[in-house]
Tab-separated table of C-alpha atoms and ligand atoms in Angstrom:
chain	number	residue	atom	x	y	z
A	1	MET	CA	-8.447	26.171	-0.558
A	2	PRO	CA	-7.273	27.277	2.916
A	3	HIS	CA	-5.689	24.684	5.179
A	4	ALA	CA	-7.312	23.572	8.421
A	5	GLU	CA	-6.627	25.937	11.300
A	6	LEU	CA	-4.654	24.523	14.211
A	7	ASN	CA	-7.181	23.234	16.699
A	8	THR	CA	-5.482	20.980	19.197
A	9	ALA	CA	-8.833	19.863	20.664
A	10	VAL	CA	-9.680	18.053	17.429
A	11	PRO	CA	-7.705	14.974	16.356
A	12	HIS	CA	-5.717	15.230	13.135
A	13	SER	CA	-4.461	12.377	10.947
A	14	ALA	CA	-0.841	13.661	10.838
A	15	ARG	CA	-0.609	13.781	14.632
A	16	ILE	CA	-2.370	10.440	15.157
A	17	TYR	CA	0.168	8.935	12.743
A	18	ASP	CA	3.030	10.696	14.537
A	19	TYR	CA	1.837	9.326	17.893
A	20	LEU	CA	1.497	5.778	16.555
A	21	LEU	CA	5.018	5.969	15.077
A	22	GLY	CA	6.330	6.991	18.514
A	23	GLY	CA	6.648	10.733	17.807
A	24	LYS	CA	6.072	13.636	20.196
A	25	ASP	CA	4.240	16.125	17.988
A	26	ASN	CA	0.706	15.291	19.087
A	27	PHE	CA	-1.961	16.408	21.555
A	28	GLU	CA	-4.406	14.782	23.962
A	29	ALA	CA	-7.196	14.631	21.355
A	30	ASP	CA	-4.831	12.855	18.927
A	31	ARG	CA	-3.686	10.367	21.581
A	32	ALA	CA	-7.298	9.639	22.618
A	33	ALA	CA	-8.312	9.070	18.991
A	34	ALA	CA	-5.220	6.905	18.440
A	35	ALA	CA	-6.053	4.792	21.514
A	36	GLU	CA	-9.568	4.197	20.230
A	37	ILE	CA	-8.362	3.404	16.707
A	38	VAL	CA	-5.798	0.916	18.045
A	39	LYS	CA	-8.526	-0.805	20.089
A	40	SER	CA	-10.355	-1.673	16.883
A	41	SER	CA	-7.155	-1.971	14.861
A	42	PRO	CA	-4.266	-3.225	17.064
A	43	SER	CA	-1.963	-3.902	14.098
A	44	LEU	CA	-2.047	-0.304	12.921
A	45	PRO	CA	1.354	0.752	14.377
A	46	ILE	CA	3.056	-2.257	12.704
A	47	SER	CA	1.304	-1.389	9.461
A	48	MET	CA	2.329	2.258	9.679
A	49	ARG	CA	5.982	1.358	10.195
A	50	ALA	CA	5.788	-1.029	7.210
A	51	ASN	CA	4.289	1.821	5.198
A	52	ARG	CA	7.077	4.206	6.182
A	53	ARG	CA	9.687	1.670	5.070
A	54	TYR	CA	7.734	1.218	1.824
A	55	MET	CA	8.035	4.970	1.200
A	56	THR	CA	11.806	4.835	1.601
A	57	ARG	CA	12.148	1.767	-0.677
A	58	VAL	CA	9.989	3.336	-3.372
A	59	ALA	CA	11.875	6.655	-3.249
A	60	GLY	CA	15.227	4.844	-3.316
A	61	HIS	CA	14.136	2.689	-6.256
A	62	LEU	CA	12.849	5.653	-8.262
A	63	ALA	CA	16.079	7.568	-7.714
A	64	ALA	CA	18.546	4.698	-8.121
A	65	GLU	CA	16.869	2.550	-10.790
A	66	LEU	CA	14.688	4.967	-12.758
A	67	GLY	CA	16.969	7.996	-12.453
A	68	ILE	CA	14.209	10.273	-11.125
A	69	ARG	CA	15.641	13.445	-9.636
A	70	GLN	CA	12.480	15.468	-8.908
A	71	PHE	CA	9.852	14.568	-6.326
A	72	LEU	CA	6.477	16.037	-5.398
A	73	ASP	CA	5.446	14.369	-2.138
A	74	ILE	CA	1.893	15.164	-1.033
A	75	GLY	CA	0.627	14.277	2.433
A	76	THR	CA	4.205	14.275	3.719
A	77	GLY	CA	3.437	14.052	7.423
A	78	LEU	CA	5.597	15.131	10.314
A	79	PRO	CA	9.324	14.745	9.715
A	80	THR	CA	10.415	11.157	10.455
A	81	SER	CA	13.935	10.136	9.559
A	82	PRO	CA	14.781	9.182	6.943
A	83	ASN	CA	12.659	11.740	5.127
A	84	LEU	CA	12.176	11.385	1.396
A	85	HIS	CA	14.804	13.993	0.457
A	86	GLU	CA	17.382	12.213	2.627
A	87	VAL	CA	16.722	8.969	0.751
A	88	VAL	CA	16.884	10.417	-2.761
A	89	GLN	CA	19.730	12.832	-2.075
A	90	GLY	CA	21.624	9.816	-0.726
A	91	VAL	CA	21.450	8.563	-4.322
A	92	ASP	CA	22.085	11.947	-5.946
A	93	PRO	CA	22.609	15.086	-3.838
A	94	THR	CA	21.220	17.264	-6.653
A	95	ALA	CA	17.708	15.757	-6.251
A	96	ARG	CA	14.898	18.259	-5.682
A	97	VAL	CA	11.878	17.647	-3.485
A	98	VAL	CA	8.685	19.624	-2.909
A	99	TYR	CA	6.746	18.540	0.160
A	100	VAL	CA	3.028	19.311	0.556
A	101	ASP	CA	0.772	18.862	3.581
A	102	ASN	CA	-2.257	20.684	4.961
A	103	ASP	CA	-1.672	20.206	8.685
A	104	PRO	CA	-0.546	23.379	10.476
A	105	ILE	CA	1.562	21.261	12.849
A	106	VAL	CA	3.451	19.762	9.916
A	107	LEU	CA	3.996	23.336	8.713
A	108	THR	CA	5.564	24.320	12.036
A	109	HIS	CA	7.992	21.390	11.742
A	110	ALA	CA	8.735	21.930	8.064
A	111	ARG	CA	12.215	23.245	8.919
A	112	ALA	CA	13.288	19.633	9.430
A	113	LEU	CA	12.186	18.904	5.860
A	114	LEU	CA	14.159	21.810	4.463
A	115	THR	CA	17.561	20.375	5.259
A	116	SER	CA	18.514	19.829	1.653
A	117	ASP	CA	21.967	18.954	0.509
A	118	PRO	CA	23.303	22.265	-0.881
A	119	ALA	CA	23.618	20.616	-4.295
A	120	GLY	CA	19.862	19.964	-4.450
A	121	SER	CA	16.837	21.683	-2.975
A	122	THR	CA	13.711	21.117	-0.926
A	123	ALA	CA	10.602	23.253	-0.546
A	124	TYR	CA	7.513	22.989	1.618
A	125	LEU	CA	4.021	23.968	0.541
A	126	ASP	CA	1.102	24.270	2.941
A	127	ALA	CA	-1.805	23.174	0.746
A	128	ASP	CA	-4.737	20.823	0.449
A	129	LEU	CA	-4.310	17.898	-1.902
A	130	ARG	CA	-7.730	18.662	-3.404
A	131	ASP	CA	-6.465	22.021	-4.618
A	132	VAL	CA	-4.481	20.651	-7.561
A	133	ALA	CA	-4.422	23.960	-9.458
A	134	GLY	CA	-3.191	25.770	-6.343
A	135	ILE	CA	-0.405	23.207	-5.830
A	136	LEU	CA	0.733	23.238	-9.452
A	137	GLY	CA	0.561	27.034	-9.651
A	138	SER	CA	2.402	27.664	-6.379
A	139	PRO	CA	5.797	29.435	-6.286
A	140	GLU	CA	7.252	26.362	-4.510
A	141	LEU	CA	6.700	24.310	-7.684
A	142	ALA	CA	9.380	26.412	-9.388
A	143	THR	CA	11.754	24.080	-7.498
A	144	LEU	CA	10.890	21.457	-10.137
A	145	ASP	CA	11.709	21.635	-13.850
A	146	PRO	CA	8.435	20.728	-15.657
A	147	ALA	CA	10.402	19.548	-18.695
A	148	ARG	CA	11.945	16.680	-16.723
A	149	PRO	CA	10.187	13.672	-15.124
A	150	VAL	CA	8.703	14.134	-11.678
A	151	SER	CA	7.745	11.483	-9.146
A	152	ILE	CA	4.433	12.267	-7.488
A	153	SER	CA	3.971	10.425	-4.214
A	154	LEU	CA	0.696	10.062	-2.347
A	155	ILE	CA	1.793	7.862	0.527
A	156	ALA	CA	-0.820	6.962	3.142
A	157	VAL	CA	-3.037	9.913	2.269
A	158	LEU	CA	-5.585	8.778	-0.328
A	159	GLN	CA	-7.586	6.911	2.328
A	160	PHE	CA	-8.772	10.394	3.300
A	161	ILE	CA	-10.147	11.021	-0.214
A	162	ILE	CA	-13.165	8.796	-0.039
A	163	ASP	CA	-14.748	9.556	-3.414
A	164	GLU	CA	-13.165	7.555	-6.273
A	165	ASP	CA	-13.988	10.173	-8.934
A	166	GLU	CA	-12.339	12.853	-6.825
A	167	ALA	CA	-9.241	10.668	-6.292
A	168	HIS	CA	-8.986	10.065	-10.071
A	169	LYS	CA	-9.418	13.761	-10.795
A	170	ILE	CA	-6.662	14.686	-8.334
A	171	ILE	CA	-4.248	12.119	-9.796
A	172	ASP	CA	-4.973	13.050	-13.426
A	173	GLY	CA	-4.567	16.740	-12.602
A	174	LEU	CA	-1.276	16.236	-10.770
A	175	LEU	CA	0.274	14.157	-13.557
A	176	ALA	CA	-0.992	16.314	-16.438
A	177	PRO	CA	1.815	18.906	-16.633
A	178	PHE	CA	4.695	16.455	-16.325
A	179	PRO	CA	6.381	14.523	-19.153
A	180	ALA	CA	6.464	10.811	-19.996
A	181	GLY	CA	8.702	8.987	-17.559
A	182	SER	CA	7.076	10.763	-14.600
A	183	THR	CA	5.782	8.402	-11.938
A	184	LEU	CA	2.977	8.001	-9.436
A	185	ALA	CA	3.640	6.209	-6.141
A	186	ILE	CA	0.710	5.365	-3.907
A	187	SER	CA	-0.027	3.594	-0.700
A	188	THR	CA	-3.477	3.598	0.822
A	189	VAL	CA	-5.608	1.626	3.246
A	190	THR	CA	-7.043	-1.578	1.794
A	191	ALA	CA	-9.788	-3.848	3.032
A	192	HIS	CA	-7.648	-6.994	3.342
A	193	ASN	CA	-8.586	-7.502	6.928
A	194	GLU	CA	-11.296	-6.459	9.323
A	195	GLN	CA	-8.905	-4.234	11.263
A	196	ALA	CA	-8.298	-1.926	8.320
A	197	VAL	CA	-12.023	-1.570	7.763
A	198	ALA	CA	-12.641	-1.008	11.491
A	199	GLY	CA	-9.793	1.528	11.660
A	200	ALA	CA	-11.237	3.535	8.766
A	201	LYS	CA	-14.625	3.530	10.502
A	202	THR	CA	-13.109	4.822	13.744
A	203	TYR	CA	-11.252	7.625	11.908
A	204	THR	CA	-14.568	8.543	10.265
A	205	ALA	CA	-16.406	8.510	13.611
A	206	ARG	CA	-13.700	10.842	15.014
A	207	GLY	CA	-14.413	13.380	12.278
A	208	ILE	CA	-11.723	12.284	9.792
A	209	PRO	CA	-13.558	10.565	6.911
A	210	ALA	CA	-11.483	7.593	5.740
A	211	LYS	CA	-12.016	4.516	3.595
A	212	ALA	CA	-10.485	1.103	3.005
A	213	ARG	CA	-10.250	0.447	-0.755
A	214	THR	CA	-10.284	-2.855	-2.588
A	215	ASP	CA	-7.087	-3.755	-4.458
A	216	GLY	CA	-9.138	-3.273	-7.640
A	217	GLU	CA	-9.895	0.315	-6.639
A	218	VAL	CA	-6.213	0.940	-5.901
A	219	THR	CA	-5.151	-0.565	-9.240
A	220	ALA	CA	-7.714	1.647	-10.999
A	221	LEU	CA	-5.953	4.721	-9.559
A	222	PHE	CA	-3.071	3.879	-11.949
A	223	ARG	CA	-5.251	3.980	-15.076
A	224	GLY	CA	-3.247	4.941	-18.167
A	225	LEU	CA	0.062	4.306	-16.378
A	226	GLN	CA	2.416	1.359	-16.674
A	227	LEU	CA	2.577	-0.391	-13.307
A	228	LEU	CA	6.057	-1.431	-12.208
A	229	ASP	CA	6.554	-4.952	-10.855
A	230	PRO	CA	5.191	-6.319	-8.581
A	231	GLY	CA	2.052	-4.244	-9.277
A	232	VAL	CA	-0.321	-3.310	-6.463
A	233	VAL	CA	0.553	-5.368	-3.391
A	234	LEU	CA	0.599	-5.060	0.386
A	235	VAL	CA	3.267	-2.471	1.173
A	236	ASN	CA	5.512	-4.992	2.950
A	237	ARG	CA	5.558	-7.043	-0.277
A	238	TRP	CA	6.704	-4.271	-2.606
A	239	ARG	CA	10.363	-5.140	-3.244
A	240	PRO	CA	10.738	-6.123	0.423
A	241	ALA	CA	13.827	-5.410	2.474
A	242	VAL	CA	15.177	-7.813	5.073
A	243	GLU	CA	13.173	-6.294	7.935
A	244	ASP	CA	9.924	-6.806	5.988
A	245	ALA	CA	10.388	-10.574	6.170
A	246	GLU	CA	9.368	-10.248	9.837
A	247	VAL	CA	6.094	-8.511	9.018
A	248	GLU	CA	3.067	-10.770	8.761
A	249	ASP	CA	0.633	-9.901	5.973
A	250	TYR	CA	-2.289	-9.941	8.377
A	251	HIS	CA	-0.768	-6.948	10.237
A	252	VAL	CA	-0.555	-4.828	7.092
A	253	GLN	CA	-3.446	-2.570	6.245
A	254	MET	CA	-2.128	-0.763	3.186
A	255	SER	CA	-1.445	-1.650	-0.417
A	256	GLY	CA	0.771	0.283	-2.744
A	257	GLY	CA	2.276	0.453	-6.182
A	258	VAL	CA	4.193	2.619	-8.617
A	259	GLY	CA	3.091	3.566	-12.135
A	260	VAL	CA	5.002	5.267	-14.940
A	261	LYS	CA	3.491	7.820	-17.322
A	262	ARG	CA	3.997	6.811	-20.958
B	301	SAM	C1	-0.897	8.979	7.633
B	301	SAM	S1	0.030	10.452	7.295
B	301	SAM	C2	1.217	9.880	6.094
B	301	SAM	C3	2.544	10.604	6.149
B	301	SAM	C4	3.623	10.123	5.173
B	301	SAM	N1	3.202	10.283	3.796
B	301	SAM	C5	4.004	8.688	5.435
B	301	SAM	O1	3.461	7.801	4.775
B	301	SAM	O2	4.834	8.425	6.304
B	301	SAM	C6	-1.122	11.370	6.271
B	301	SAM	C7	-0.690	12.800	5.992
B	301	SAM	O3	-1.535	13.349	4.983
B	301	SAM	C8	-1.897	14.673	5.348
B	301	SAM	N2	-3.179	14.983	4.716
B	301	SAM	C9	-4.397	14.443	4.987
B	301	SAM	N3	-5.334	14.992	4.195
B	301	SAM	C10	-4.683	15.900	3.402
B	301	SAM	C11	-5.107	16.798	2.388
B	301	SAM	N4	-6.390	16.850	2.024
B	301	SAM	N5	-4.189	17.577	1.800
B	301	SAM	C12	-2.867	17.519	2.158
B	301	SAM	N6	-2.404	16.685	3.118
B	301	SAM	C13	-3.302	15.879	3.737
B	301	SAM	C14	-1.966	14.649	6.862
B	301	SAM	O4	-1.813	15.952	7.397
B	301	SAM	C15	-0.831	13.719	7.201
B	301	SAM	O5	0.370	14.435	7.384
């Protein structure tokens, strides 16, 4: 499936996210969409920062506590330090990471994701998450040894896959080739508060279909996997770090969890 062409007149989720995190890789259409989304969902920037910290805690935990050394991160987004490979190579410099995104702007910035420690490696694949066969069959996947466990991360991207059957099919397909001990890490928008629901509606109205799931729907995405403690929770509550104590639940629009393949 070909990726979206770069059209700076149309807002894109990666650049809206970049803008709301304080980045510079965005255009007028993205900033206008972001302004409208924040009107209906003023907590979104706080929630996005909490989500980014969640990603780093999850990656650190998988590397340090579960000994995972291979990572397939899909819906990576624009480089924002620390990037996933920096976190896991901080635990073990030999860790290998394949990044996947379908935004042409992320592709142009991929260099910043390819700054692997020489002992490990990173690769970047320009692909659509829906094209599971294309991702798994790509030359970039040769970076990962299919005989050893792989962590698949879908962080803040599944809200853009609005059909549950399609989300399940993607997840099952991605996990299929990898051995027991492989993991799935997710965060996605949940309908805990009106702002998350309103934000998803505004994305949809701006041409980026998005949905806020129930926690039950998020938990169902881990079917057949063993969920690590504390299960599916608001991202600020997943093994929180000190700075998460400052985050109020009502600002957080995403839930997340980590499951292990048996
Ligand atoms: C909200 S950002 C999240 C970035 C990063 N994972 C994080 O949590 O900090 C969502 C990312 O998913 C990407 N994305 C959206 N739909 C996608 C698709 N169908 N295939 C691949 N990437 C997609 C966007 O380009 C964007 O970079």
